[in-house]
Amino acid sequence: MLATTVRVTRDLDVAEECVQEAFAAALTDWATGGVPARPGAWLTTAARRRALNVLRHSGVERRYLPLLVEDEVAPAVVDDAHGYPDDRLRLVATCCHPALDRPAQVALTLRLVCGLTTPEVARAFLVPTATMAARITRAKKKIAVARIPYRVPPAAELPGRVDAVLAVVHLLFTTGHTAPAGEELVRRDLVERSVELARMLRRLLPRDPAVAGLLALLLLTDARRETRTGEDGRLLLLEEQDRTRWDRPAIDEGVALVREALRARPPSRYALQAAIAAVHAESPSWDDTDWAEIVALYGVLTRLWPSPVVALNRAVAVGFARGAAAGLAALDELAAEPQLAGYGYLPAARADLLRRLGRVGEAREAYTEALLLTENAAERAFLDARLRALG
C-alpha cells in the first residue's frame, strides 16, 4: 500500500499519512458495511484516493517542495513469471540508494518496506529509539532533497545495492524469529516476508554467493520454527527440541546453498552464519553437536565481521565446547561493550553459565537483570522459571 501510494504523492511522509488514514477509514466503514471481498484492494484504493485529494488541495506551495523523482526512462528489473511486486522493488531501491549511508538505508527500509516500528528498528541496531527516529527522519529528507529516483534500478545497479538489501532482509528475519516484545515468540509475518524477499533476490541474482548464504541462513534457522515452543507456549531450548519435527526439505535446500555460498573467497558473513546453522541442523542430537567446529566458525566470522553480538554468541559456544568457566571468561570480556549495555541476552547468557558453575547468588542477580531487559512474554516466562528454580 505504501509503495503504491508513494507513486502518487512522491513524498514518503504524505504517503504514510494517507495509508494510515485508509486504515482508520476501514475501522469505521467495515464496522457498518462489513469487510469487503478484497480488503487489500479496498485499502490501497482508499489510500490512493486520499493521496490524490491531498495533491488537489495542497496548493501552489507544494510545487516548490522537493519531491521524489519518478524516473520512467531506465529499464526496470521485473520478473512477471515470478510476480515480483514492482512497487515494492521501487521502494526498496529508493530506500537503499547509494546517496544514503548504510545505516540509514537499512533503517529506512525496515521502517517503510518491512513495517517495523521505530522502536523495533532501534532495537535491531542496539540504539535508543530517539536516535533511530532522528536517523529515519533525516534519511527521508535526504531522499527528497537529493531527488533520488523512485524506480526499480536497472540490472547493472543491483549489485551496488545488494549489501544494504541483504542487511534489511536479515534484520527483518531476526526481528521475526524472536519477537522483541509481545506474547508470541515468533512473528510469522516477518519471518515469511523475509524468506519471500530472500527468494526474490535469489531469482534476481542467482550467482551472488552472499544472496545464497542469506537464503541458506534463513531456511536453516526457520526449519526449527515449529519446535521452538511447547504446546503450552513454553520456550524450548535447542537441546529440548524434537529434531524429527524439523523441516527436512528446508534443511536440505539450506545445506546445498551453504556449500555454494562458501565457495566465495572470502565468504560472506551470511555464509558463515549459515554454516553454523548447518552444523546444528545436521547434528542428529544435542549431545552430538560439534561445538569445536562452531567455535572455529565464529572465530572466522569475528575476524571478517567484528560485532559484539557475534562475540557474545561465540562466548556461549565456548561455554559448551570448553566448559562454563571458559565461556564465562569470554563473556566477561564483553561487559564494557557499550552496544550490549541494554541487550538482554548478555545477562541471560551470563546467568546460565553462572548457574552451571553453581554460583547461585550471582546467577540470580544475572537472571533478574535479564528479566528487566526482556519484553517478550515467552522469554520472560523462561527466565522467570530459571530464576525460581534457583530457590
Tab-separated table of N, CA and C in Angstrom, residues 56-180:
chain	number	residue	atom	x	y	z
A	56	ARG	N	-4.622	17.592	-4.805
A	56	ARG	CA	-5.525	18.601	-5.372
A	56	ARG	C	-5.643	19.824	-4.467
A	57	HIS	N	-5.578	19.587	-3.145
A	57	HIS	CA	-5.799	20.672	-2.196
A	57	HIS	C	-4.512	21.237	-1.610
A	58	SER	N	-3.372	20.730	-2.072
A	58	SER	CA	-2.117	21.169	-1.458
A	58	SER	C	-1.677	22.542	-1.918
A	59	GLY	N	-2.223	23.006	-3.049
A	59	GLY	CA	-1.955	24.369	-3.479
A	59	GLY	C	-0.607	24.554	-4.150
A	60	VAL	N	-0.346	25.790	-4.450
A	60	VAL	CA	0.848	26.139	-5.199
A	60	VAL	C	2.118	25.839	-4.408
A	61	GLU	N	2.041	25.909	-3.031
A	61	GLU	CA	3.263	25.771	-2.249
A	61	GLU	C	3.942	24.424	-2.454
A	62	ARG	N	3.165	23.377	-2.767
A	62	ARG	CA	3.774	22.064	-2.935
A	62	ARG	C	4.647	22.003	-4.180
A	63	ARG	N	4.402	22.906	-5.111
A	63	ARG	CA	5.217	22.888	-6.326
A	63	ARG	C	6.674	23.233	-6.027
A	64	TYR	N	6.897	23.880	-4.913
A	64	TYR	CA	8.246	24.312	-4.575
A	64	TYR	C	8.918	23.386	-3.569
A	65	LEU	N	8.201	22.339	-3.140
A	65	LEU	CA	8.791	21.382	-2.211
A	65	LEU	C	9.564	20.326	-2.992
A	66	PRO	N	10.688	19.852	-2.446
A	66	PRO	CA	11.431	18.788	-3.137
A	66	PRO	C	10.661	17.480	-3.066
A	67	LEU	N	10.440	16.852	-4.209
A	67	LEU	CA	9.678	15.612	-4.277
A	67	LEU	C	10.535	14.511	-4.873
A	68	LEU	N	10.122	13.293	-4.636
A	68	LEU	CA	10.779	12.153	-5.282
A	68	LEU	C	10.573	12.233	-6.790
A	69	VAL	N	11.608	11.918	-7.523
A	69	VAL	CA	11.517	11.925	-8.976
A	69	VAL	C	11.188	10.513	-9.444
A	70	GLU	N	10.117	10.391	-10.196
A	70	GLU	CA	9.779	9.058	-10.719
A	70	GLU	C	10.372	8.926	-12.106
A	71	ASP	N	11.476	8.220	-12.189
A	71	ASP	CA	12.227	8.057	-13.423
A	71	ASP	C	11.661	6.880	-14.195
A	72	GLU	N	11.015	7.172	-15.326
A	72	GLU	CA	10.381	6.100	-16.109
A	72	GLU	C	11.248	5.692	-17.301
A	73	VAL	N	12.451	6.288	-17.391
A	73	VAL	CA	13.278	6.026	-18.569
A	73	VAL	C	14.080	4.742	-18.423
A	74	ALA	N	14.728	4.574	-17.271
A	74	ALA	CA	15.593	3.411	-17.075
A	74	ALA	C	14.766	2.128	-17.078
A	75	PRO	N	15.267	1.083	-17.702
A	75	PRO	CA	14.525	-0.190	-17.731
A	75	PRO	C	14.443	-0.796	-16.344
A	76	ALA	N	13.275	-1.272	-15.987
A	76	ALA	CA	13.066	-1.846	-14.656
A	76	ALA	C	13.388	-3.327	-14.646
A	77	VAL	N	13.773	-3.812	-13.478
A	77	VAL	CA	14.007	-5.240	-13.288
A	77	VAL	C	12.726	-5.846	-12.734
A	78	VAL	N	11.944	-6.440	-13.571
A	78	VAL	CA	10.680	-7.027	-13.151
A	78	VAL	C	10.539	-8.387	-13.793
A	79	ASP	N	10.208	-9.376	-13.018
A	79	ASP	CA	10.059	-10.740	-13.499
A	79	ASP	C	8.588	-11.111	-13.396
A	80	ASP	N	7.860	-10.954	-14.509
A	80	ASP	CA	6.425	-11.221	-14.478
A	80	ASP	C	6.120	-12.680	-14.193
A	81	ALA	N	7.013	-13.586	-14.599
A	81	ALA	CA	6.767	-15.008	-14.378
A	81	ALA	C	6.713	-15.328	-12.892
A	82	HIS	N	7.500	-14.599	-12.107
A	82	HIS	CA	7.518	-14.834	-10.669
A	82	HIS	C	6.666	-13.814	-9.923
A	83	GLY	N	6.074	-12.856	-10.634
A	83	GLY	CA	5.188	-11.904	-9.999
A	83	GLY	C	5.889	-10.980	-9.019
A	84	TYR	N	7.093	-10.506	-9.355
A	84	TYR	CA	7.779	-9.594	-8.450
A	84	TYR	C	6.962	-8.312	-8.304
A	85	PRO	N	6.738	-7.838	-7.076
A	85	PRO	CA	5.936	-6.633	-6.868
A	85	PRO	C	6.732	-5.390	-7.251
A	86	ASP	N	6.405	-4.811	-8.408
A	86	ASP	CA	7.172	-3.699	-8.958
A	86	ASP	C	7.237	-2.529	-7.979
A	87	ASP	N	6.107	-2.176	-7.355
A	87	ASP	CA	6.098	-1.031	-6.459
A	87	ASP	C	6.972	-1.268	-5.234
A	88	ARG	N	6.980	-2.484	-4.710
A	88	ARG	CA	7.803	-2.746	-3.543
A	88	ARG	C	9.281	-2.694	-3.912
A	89	LEU	N	9.630	-3.194	-5.094
A	89	LEU	CA	11.019	-3.090	-5.546
A	89	LEU	C	11.430	-1.633	-5.698
A	90	ARG	N	10.524	-0.800	-6.189
A	90	ARG	CA	10.811	0.624	-6.305
A	90	ARG	C	11.153	1.215	-4.939
A	91	LEU	N	10.337	0.867	-3.946
A	91	LEU	CA	10.528	1.440	-2.617
A	91	LEU	C	11.820	0.938	-1.976
A	92	VAL	N	12.100	-0.365	-2.126
A	92	VAL	CA	13.357	-0.907	-1.597
A	92	VAL	C	14.544	-0.216	-2.264
A	93	ALA	N	14.492	-0.079	-3.591
A	93	ALA	CA	15.600	0.531	-4.318
A	93	ALA	C	15.790	1.983	-3.926
A	94	THR	N	14.697	2.691	-3.686
A	94	THR	CA	14.794	4.085	-3.263
A	94	THR	C	15.429	4.189	-1.882
A	95	CYS	N	14.965	3.369	-0.950
A	95	CYS	CA	15.491	3.411	0.413
A	95	CYS	C	16.955	2.997	0.474
A	96	CYS	N	17.376	2.123	-0.433
A	96	CYS	CA	18.756	1.625	-0.426
A	96	CYS	C	19.635	2.344	-1.453
A	97	HIS	N	19.272	3.545	-1.826
A	97	HIS	CA	20.052	4.307	-2.799
A	97	HIS	C	21.421	4.636	-2.226
A	98	PRO	N	22.492	4.566	-3.052
A	98	PRO	CA	23.849	4.829	-2.560
A	98	PRO	C	24.050	6.232	-1.986
A	99	ALA	N	23.157	7.170	-2.294
A	99	ALA	CA	23.296	8.524	-1.741
A	99	ALA	C	23.100	8.546	-0.231
A	100	LEU	N	22.432	7.523	0.318
A	100	LEU	CA	22.245	7.414	1.769
A	100	LEU	C	23.352	6.551	2.352
A	101	ASP	N	23.745	6.829	3.601
A	101	ASP	CA	24.734	5.957	4.217
A	101	ASP	C	24.071	4.635	4.598
A	102	ARG	N	24.910	3.603	4.842
A	102	ARG	CA	24.389	2.258	5.032
A	102	ARG	C	23.393	2.145	6.199
A	103	PRO	N	23.700	2.672	7.392
A	103	PRO	CA	22.710	2.563	8.479
A	103	PRO	C	21.370	3.193	8.127
A	104	ALA	N	21.413	4.321	7.420
A	104	ALA	CA	20.163	4.988	7.034
A	104	ALA	C	19.397	4.153	6.016
A	105	GLN	N	20.109	3.555	5.059
A	105	GLN	CA	19.456	2.693	4.074
A	105	GLN	C	18.682	1.570	4.757
A	106	VAL	N	19.374	0.873	5.638
A	106	VAL	CA	18.776	-0.293	6.286
A	106	VAL	C	17.626	0.119	7.197
A	107	ALA	N	17.835	1.160	7.990
A	107	ALA	CA	16.802	1.599	8.930
A	107	ALA	C	15.545	2.052	8.202
A	108	LEU	N	15.714	2.830	7.141
A	108	LEU	CA	14.560	3.353	6.410
A	108	LEU	C	13.790	2.228	5.727
A	109	THR	N	14.487	1.265	5.174
A	109	THR	CA	13.809	0.155	4.507
A	109	THR	C	13.048	-0.706	5.514
A	110	LEU	N	13.664	-0.969	6.663
A	110	LEU	CA	12.960	-1.733	7.700
A	110	LEU	C	11.687	-1.019	8.128
A	111	ARG	N	11.771	0.304	8.225
A	111	ARG	CA	10.610	1.068	8.696
A	111	ARG	C	9.513	1.149	7.640
A	112	LEU	N	9.878	1.472	6.400
A	112	LEU	CA	8.864	1.743	5.374
A	112	LEU	C	8.439	0.498	4.603
A	113	VAL	N	9.391	-0.343	4.254
A	113	VAL	CA	9.061	-1.502	3.408
A	113	VAL	C	8.625	-2.694	4.249
A	114	CYS	N	9.302	-2.885	5.375
A	114	CYS	CA	9.074	-4.091	6.157
A	114	CYS	C	8.082	-3.892	7.299
A	115	GLY	N	7.694	-2.650	7.563
A	115	GLY	CA	6.636	-2.410	8.528
A	115	GLY	C	7.049	-2.489	9.977
A	116	LEU	N	8.358	-2.471	10.278
A	116	LEU	CA	8.770	-2.471	11.673
A	116	LEU	C	8.516	-1.097	12.288
A	117	THR	N	8.191	-1.075	13.565
A	117	THR	CA	8.036	0.198	14.255
A	117	THR	C	9.422	0.788	14.512
A	118	THR	N	9.444	2.093	14.788
A	118	THR	CA	10.729	2.733	15.072
A	118	THR	C	11.424	2.107	16.284
A	119	PRO	N	10.720	1.790	17.386
A	119	PRO	CA	11.404	1.096	18.496
A	119	PRO	C	11.979	-0.260	18.089
A	120	GLU	N	11.280	-0.997	17.213
A	120	GLU	CA	11.792	-2.295	16.764
A	120	GLU	C	13.060	-2.121	15.930
A	121	VAL	N	13.073	-1.094	15.062
A	121	VAL	CA	14.266	-0.828	14.265
A	121	VAL	C	15.419	-0.416	15.185
A	122	ALA	N	15.119	0.413	16.185
A	122	ALA	CA	16.148	0.851	17.126
A	122	ALA	C	16.749	-0.334	17.868
A	123	ARG	N	15.909	-1.270	18.257
A	123	ARG	CA	16.400	-2.453	18.963
A	123	ARG	C	17.304	-3.286	18.062
A	124	ALA	N	16.956	-3.389	16.784
A	124	ALA	CA	17.786	-4.155	15.856
A	124	ALA	C	19.173	-3.541	15.707
A	125	PHE	N	19.261	-2.217	15.835
A	125	PHE	CA	20.538	-1.517	15.710
A	125	PHE	C	21.216	-1.298	17.061
A	126	LEU	N	20.555	-1.692	18.160
A	126	LEU	CA	21.091	-1.507	19.511
A	126	LEU	C	21.354	-0.032	19.805
A	127	VAL	N	20.380	0.842	19.413
A	127	VAL	CA	20.491	2.275	19.705
A	127	VAL	C	19.170	2.739	20.336
A	128	PRO	N	19.164	3.904	21.019
A	128	PRO	CA	17.918	4.426	21.596
A	128	PRO	C	16.882	4.750	20.517
A	129	THR	N	15.606	4.676	20.882
A	129	THR	CA	14.526	4.946	19.928
A	129	THR	C	14.616	6.358	19.371
A	130	ALA	N	14.922	7.343	20.217
A	130	ALA	CA	15.010	8.731	19.756
A	130	ALA	C	16.102	8.896	18.703
A	131	THR	N	17.204	8.215	18.885
A	131	THR	CA	18.300	8.272	17.912
A	131	THR	C	17.848	7.714	16.571
A	132	MET	N	17.129	6.578	16.604
A	132	MET	CA	16.673	5.970	15.363
A	132	MET	C	15.611	6.827	14.692
A	133	ALA	N	14.704	7.423	15.464
A	133	ALA	CA	13.667	8.284	14.878
A	133	ALA	C	14.307	9.446	14.124
A	134	ALA	N	15.328	10.041	14.726
A	134	ALA	CA	16.012	11.154	14.058
A	134	ALA	C	16.729	10.681	12.797
A	135	ARG	N	17.326	9.494	12.851
A	135	ARG	CA	18.036	8.949	11.690
A	135	ARG	C	17.075	8.715	10.529
A	136	ILE	N	15.904	8.159	10.813
A	136	ILE	CA	14.909	7.892	9.768
A	136	ILE	C	14.396	9.192	9.173
A	137	THR	N	14.143	10.183	10.024
A	137	THR	CA	13.658	11.475	9.535
A	137	THR	C	14.678	12.124	8.612
A	138	ARG	N	15.954	12.097	9.006
A	138	ARG	CA	16.996	12.687	8.151
A	138	ARG	C	17.090	11.964	6.815
A	139	ALA	N	16.939	10.640	6.839
A	139	ALA	CA	17.018	9.868	5.594
A	139	ALA	C	15.877	10.233	4.648
A	140	LYS	N	14.673	10.386	5.190
A	140	LYS	CA	13.530	10.780	4.355
A	140	LYS	C	13.783	12.135	3.696
A	141	LYS	N	14.297	13.074	4.486
A	141	LYS	CA	14.541	14.412	3.949
A	141	LYS	C	15.604	14.380	2.860
A	142	LYS	N	16.636	13.561	3.058
A	142	LYS	CA	17.703	13.496	2.066
A	142	LYS	C	17.198	12.919	0.753
A	143	ILE	N	16.311	11.915	0.836
A	143	ILE	CA	15.743	11.325	-0.383
A	143	ILE	C	15.030	12.398	-1.193
A	144	ALA	N	14.264	13.256	-0.497
A	144	ALA	CA	13.511	14.299	-1.192
A	144	ALA	C	14.430	15.393	-1.723
A	145	VAL	N	15.335	15.878	-0.874
A	145	VAL	CA	16.205	16.982	-1.270
A	145	VAL	C	17.140	16.569	-2.399
A	146	ALA	N	17.649	15.342	-2.344
A	146	ALA	CA	18.564	14.861	-3.388
A	146	ALA	C	17.828	14.403	-4.633
A	147	ARG	N	16.494	14.391	-4.576
A	147	ARG	CA	15.654	13.976	-5.712
A	147	ARG	C	16.090	12.597	-6.231
A	148	ILE	N	16.159	11.669	-5.293
A	148	ILE	CA	16.537	10.295	-5.625
A	148	ILE	C	15.426	9.646	-6.446
A	149	PRO	N	15.745	9.026	-7.589
A	149	PRO	CA	14.692	8.444	-8.435
A	149	PRO	C	13.912	7.344	-7.727
A	150	TYR	N	12.603	7.368	-7.895
A	150	TYR	CA	11.722	6.344	-7.339
A	150	TYR	C	11.449	5.327	-8.433
A	151	ARG	N	12.322	4.339	-8.545
A	151	ARG	CA	12.206	3.359	-9.616
A	151	ARG	C	12.948	2.090	-9.248
A	152	VAL	N	12.649	1.023	-9.977
A	152	VAL	CA	13.434	-0.200	-9.880
A	152	VAL	C	14.718	0.034	-10.656
A	153	PRO	N	15.894	-0.211	-10.063
A	153	PRO	CA	17.144	0.075	-10.785
A	153	PRO	C	17.370	-0.911	-11.920
A	154	PRO	N	18.097	-0.483	-12.940
A	154	PRO	CA	18.482	-1.440	-13.984
A	154	PRO	C	19.399	-2.494	-13.395
A	155	ALA	N	19.540	-3.609	-14.105
A	155	ALA	CA	20.291	-4.753	-13.582
A	155	ALA	C	21.719	-4.376	-13.181
A	156	ALA	N	22.330	-3.442	-13.913
A	156	ALA	CA	23.713	-3.065	-13.634
A	156	ALA	C	23.870	-2.403	-12.275
A	157	GLU	N	22.789	-1.810	-11.749
A	157	GLU	CA	22.871	-1.107	-10.466
A	157	GLU	C	22.556	-2.002	-9.273
A	158	LEU	N	21.976	-3.157	-9.510
A	158	LEU	CA	21.566	-4.016	-8.396
A	158	LEU	C	22.733	-4.453	-7.501
A	159	PRO	N	23.869	-4.900	-8.075
A	159	PRO	CA	24.954	-5.344	-7.193
A	159	PRO	C	25.425	-4.276	-6.213
A	160	GLY	N	25.365	-3.001	-6.611
A	160	GLY	CA	25.799	-1.929	-5.735
A	160	GLY	C	24.880	-1.699	-4.545
A	161	ARG	N	23.678	-2.224	-4.615
A	161	ARG	CA	22.721	-2.023	-3.532
A	161	ARG	C	22.411	-3.310	-2.765
A	162	VAL	N	22.970	-4.418	-3.239
A	162	VAL	CA	22.552	-5.703	-2.675
A	162	VAL	C	22.969	-5.842	-1.218
A	163	ASP	N	24.122	-5.297	-0.820
A	163	ASP	CA	24.559	-5.441	0.570
A	163	ASP	C	23.544	-4.833	1.531
A	164	ALA	N	23.057	-3.648	1.190
A	164	ALA	CA	22.070	-2.994	2.058
A	164	ALA	C	20.770	-3.790	2.106
A	165	VAL	N	20.341	-4.302	0.962
A	165	VAL	CA	19.095	-5.068	0.913
A	165	VAL	C	19.234	-6.363	1.722
A	166	LEU	N	20.385	-7.025	1.621
A	166	LEU	CA	20.611	-8.244	2.397
A	166	LEU	C	20.571	-7.944	3.900
A	167	ALA	N	21.167	-6.835	4.295
A	167	ALA	CA	21.137	-6.463	5.715
A	167	ALA	C	19.710	-6.228	6.185
A	168	VAL	N	18.890	-5.624	5.337
A	168	VAL	CA	17.479	-5.396	5.664
A	168	VAL	C	16.762	-6.724	5.882
A	169	VAL	N	16.922	-7.635	4.923
A	169	VAL	CA	16.216	-8.915	5.000
A	169	VAL	C	16.667	-9.696	6.236
A	170	HIS	N	17.958	-9.651	6.527
A	170	HIS	CA	18.472	-10.373	7.693
A	170	HIS	C	17.913	-9.795	8.994
A	171	LEU	N	17.910	-8.480	9.134
A	171	LEU	CA	17.375	-7.871	10.354
A	171	LEU	C	15.872	-8.089	10.469
A	172	LEU	N	15.174	-8.079	9.336
A	172	LEU	CA	13.737	-8.369	9.353
A	172	LEU	C	13.496	-9.782	9.875
A	173	PHE	N	14.307	-10.728	9.401
A	173	PHE	CA	14.147	-12.111	9.843
A	173	PHE	C	14.432	-12.255	11.330
A	174	THR	N	15.529	-11.658	11.799
A	174	THR	CA	15.875	-11.812	13.212
A	174	THR	C	14.819	-11.189	14.105
A	175	THR	N	14.208	-10.092	13.654
A	175	THR	CA	13.143	-9.478	14.432
A	175	THR	C	11.926	-10.385	14.511
A	176	GLY	N	11.641	-11.115	13.422
A	176	GLY	CA	10.511	-12.035	13.434
A	176	GLY	C	10.824	-13.359	14.099
A	177	HIS	N	12.062	-13.823	13.980
A	177	HIS	CA	12.449	-15.122	14.534
A	177	HIS	C	12.259	-15.145	16.053
A	178	THR	N	12.657	-14.075	16.713
A	178	THR	CA	12.384	-13.910	18.144
A	178	THR	C	11.879	-12.490	18.333
A	179	ALA	N	10.575	-12.347	18.449
A	179	ALA	CA	9.968	-11.019	18.527
A	179	ALA	C	10.491	-10.263	19.742
A	180	PRO	N	10.857	-8.990	19.586
A	180	PRO	CA	11.385	-8.218	20.711
A	180	PRO	C	10.388	-8.054	21.856
